[in-house]
Amino acid sequence: RKEVEQDPGPFNVPEGATVAFNCTYSNSASQSFFWYRQDCRKEPKLLMSVYSSGNEDGRFTAQLNRASQYISLLIRDSKLSDSATYLCVVGHAGGSQGNLIFGKGTKLSVKP
Amino acid sequence: DVKVTQSSRYLVKRTGEKVFLECVQDMDHENMFWYRQDPGLGLRLIYFSYDVKMKEKGDIPEGYSVSREKKERFSLILESASTNQTSMYLCASSQLRLAGAYNEQFFGPGTRLTVL
């Protein structure tokens, strides 16, 4: 079983739509969770950290379900500029100093 | 503003050449990482370093070596470049891991290496 799994997509949605991505992780001892965003031919950048209680940043909401070992990202009122690949990232106990495990990403395309 | 820079955005080398990729961060981070990213395979960790002169192998270290002589600089070396090392190479840095938490990694812009 892969450590961090995501649906690769692509998710093709119209502007204004709400879209949700899920990600599952295999190591139950995982401690830190993030969503990164990567634009085409650019480097990944942190979108948001994911906290146990869930957190929101504007149109973006992240949730963590430790019992089922999955993380979700909800994007409301999608914009054209949200088109990107979204990477689910996990840090787990037993990993080396600062080592994070990256999912392969989910591609989102927002159409006019 | 935090910054990770890489020596080249695009690089073309010939098979058998020795290739140096340089990465510099200005955030005084302890950890530095080298990844390669290929379509369908995602980010794969090559090597990382958590201190000067310290290094650890990642998932795919074969054919690569690294050097960290100064805290801010982490170099990736391809001793004898091969066509299967054509890829996007990304450097990242992060603060030392705190107990129970992992810190965000900051990435450089990447070097797209083509080996002919």
Tab-separated table of C-alpha atoms in Angstrom, chain A residues 3-102:
chain	number	residue	atom	x	y	z
A	3	GLU	CA	2.063	5.731	1.929
A	4	VAL	CA	0.024	8.657	0.620
A	5	GLU	CA	-2.625	8.105	-2.054
A	6	GLN	CA	-4.589	10.611	-4.056
A	7	ASP	CA	-6.907	10.451	-7.039
A	8	PRO	CA	-4.782	11.911	-9.862
A	9	GLY	CA	-7.819	13.463	-11.589
A	10	PRO	CA	-8.103	15.573	-13.574
A	11	PHE	CA	-11.052	17.242	-11.929
A	12	ASN	CA	-12.629	19.516	-14.516
A	13	VAL	CA	-15.055	21.949	-12.901
A	14	PRO	CA	-16.766	25.197	-13.941
A	15	GLU	CA	-15.998	28.490	-12.257
A	16	GLY	CA	-17.946	28.895	-9.058
A	17	ALA	CA	-18.208	25.180	-8.374
A	18	THR	CA	-17.303	23.500	-5.118
A	19	VAL	CA	-14.763	20.710	-5.416
A	20	ALA	CA	-13.364	18.299	-2.847
A	21	PHE	CA	-10.223	16.185	-2.854
A	22	ASN	CA	-9.466	13.317	-0.551
A	23	CYS	CA	-6.187	11.748	0.374
A	24	THR	CA	-5.476	8.601	2.388
A	25	TYR	CA	-2.330	7.785	4.315
A	26	SER	CA	-1.113	4.411	5.505
A	27	ASN	CA	0.877	5.190	8.643
A	28	SER	CA	-1.395	5.584	11.644
A	29	ALA	CA	1.427	7.298	13.559
A	30	SER	CA	1.451	10.235	11.143
A	31	GLN	CA	1.594	13.539	12.964
A	32	SER	CA	1.683	16.405	10.509
A	33	PHE	CA	-0.464	17.039	7.468
A	34	PHE	CA	-0.347	19.624	4.705
A	35	TRP	CA	-1.804	20.533	1.356
A	36	TYR	CA	0.606	21.961	-1.171
A	37	ARG	CA	-0.244	23.541	-4.487
A	38	GLN	CA	1.883	23.159	-7.602
A	39	ASP	CA	1.306	25.199	-10.723
A	40	CYS	CA	2.421	23.848	-14.083
A	41	ARG	CA	6.223	23.893	-14.362
A	42	LYS	CA	6.572	25.579	-10.964
A	43	GLU	CA	7.674	24.411	-7.541
A	44	PRO	CA	5.242	23.156	-4.875
A	45	LYS	CA	4.126	25.765	-2.359
A	46	LEU	CA	2.345	25.315	0.929
A	47	LEU	CA	-1.378	25.943	0.618
A	48	MET	CA	-2.309	25.126	4.188
A	49	SER	CA	-1.503	22.942	7.137
A	50	VAL	CA	-4.194	20.539	8.317
A	51	TYR	CA	-5.056	20.502	11.991
A	52	SER	CA	-6.957	17.887	13.948
A	53	SER	CA	-9.876	20.222	14.520
A	54	GLY	CA	-10.045	21.168	10.843
A	55	ASN	CA	-9.181	24.597	9.540
A	56	GLU	CA	-10.335	27.114	7.018
A	57	ASP	CA	-8.552	29.754	4.988
A	58	GLY	CA	-10.922	31.801	2.892
A	59	ARG	CA	-12.466	29.524	0.280
A	60	PHE	CA	-10.325	26.555	1.361
A	61	THR	CA	-11.225	24.110	4.120
A	62	ALA	CA	-9.054	21.227	5.248
A	63	GLN	CA	-10.223	18.320	7.383
A	64	LEU	CA	-8.406	15.460	9.056
A	65	ASN	CA	-9.999	12.139	9.972
A	66	ARG	CA	-7.459	10.193	12.009
A	67	ALA	CA	-9.726	7.193	12.549
A	68	SER	CA	-10.103	6.627	8.814
A	69	GLN	CA	-6.685	8.026	7.985
A	70	TYR	CA	-7.737	10.512	5.392
A	71	ILE	CA	-7.384	14.196	4.739
A	72	SER	CA	-9.680	16.327	2.649
A	73	LEU	CA	-9.487	19.692	0.913
A	74	LEU	CA	-12.623	21.567	-0.037
A	75	ILE	CA	-12.498	24.510	-2.430
A	76	ARG	CA	-15.589	26.680	-2.621
A	77	ASP	CA	-16.459	29.141	-5.392
A	78	SER	CA	-13.656	27.877	-7.650
A	79	LYS	CA	-11.656	30.452	-9.600
A	80	LEU	CA	-9.743	30.005	-12.840
A	81	SER	CA	-6.604	30.701	-10.826
A	82	ASP	CA	-7.252	27.624	-8.671
A	83	SER	CA	-6.227	25.435	-11.617
A	84	ALA	CA	-3.186	23.544	-10.379
A	85	THR	CA	-2.087	20.220	-8.952
A	86	TYR	CA	-2.790	19.746	-5.247
A	87	LEU	CA	-0.362	17.601	-3.279
A	88	CYS	CA	-1.288	15.861	-0.055
A	89	VAL	CA	1.684	15.711	2.321
A	90	VAL	CA	2.200	13.747	5.529
A	91	GLY	CA	4.908	13.644	8.190
A	92	HIS	CA	4.977	10.556	10.346
A	93	ALA	CA	6.735	9.302	13.427
A	94	GLY	CA	9.795	7.307	12.579
A	95	GLY	CA	10.566	9.543	9.657
A	96	SER	CA	13.919	11.203	9.627
A	97	GLN	CA	14.467	14.782	10.584
A	98	GLY	CA	11.999	16.922	8.694
A	99	ASN	CA	11.122	14.266	6.168
A	100	LEU	CA	7.692	14.557	4.584
A	101	ILE	CA	5.897	12.077	2.337
A	102	PHE	CA	4.300	13.634	-0.737
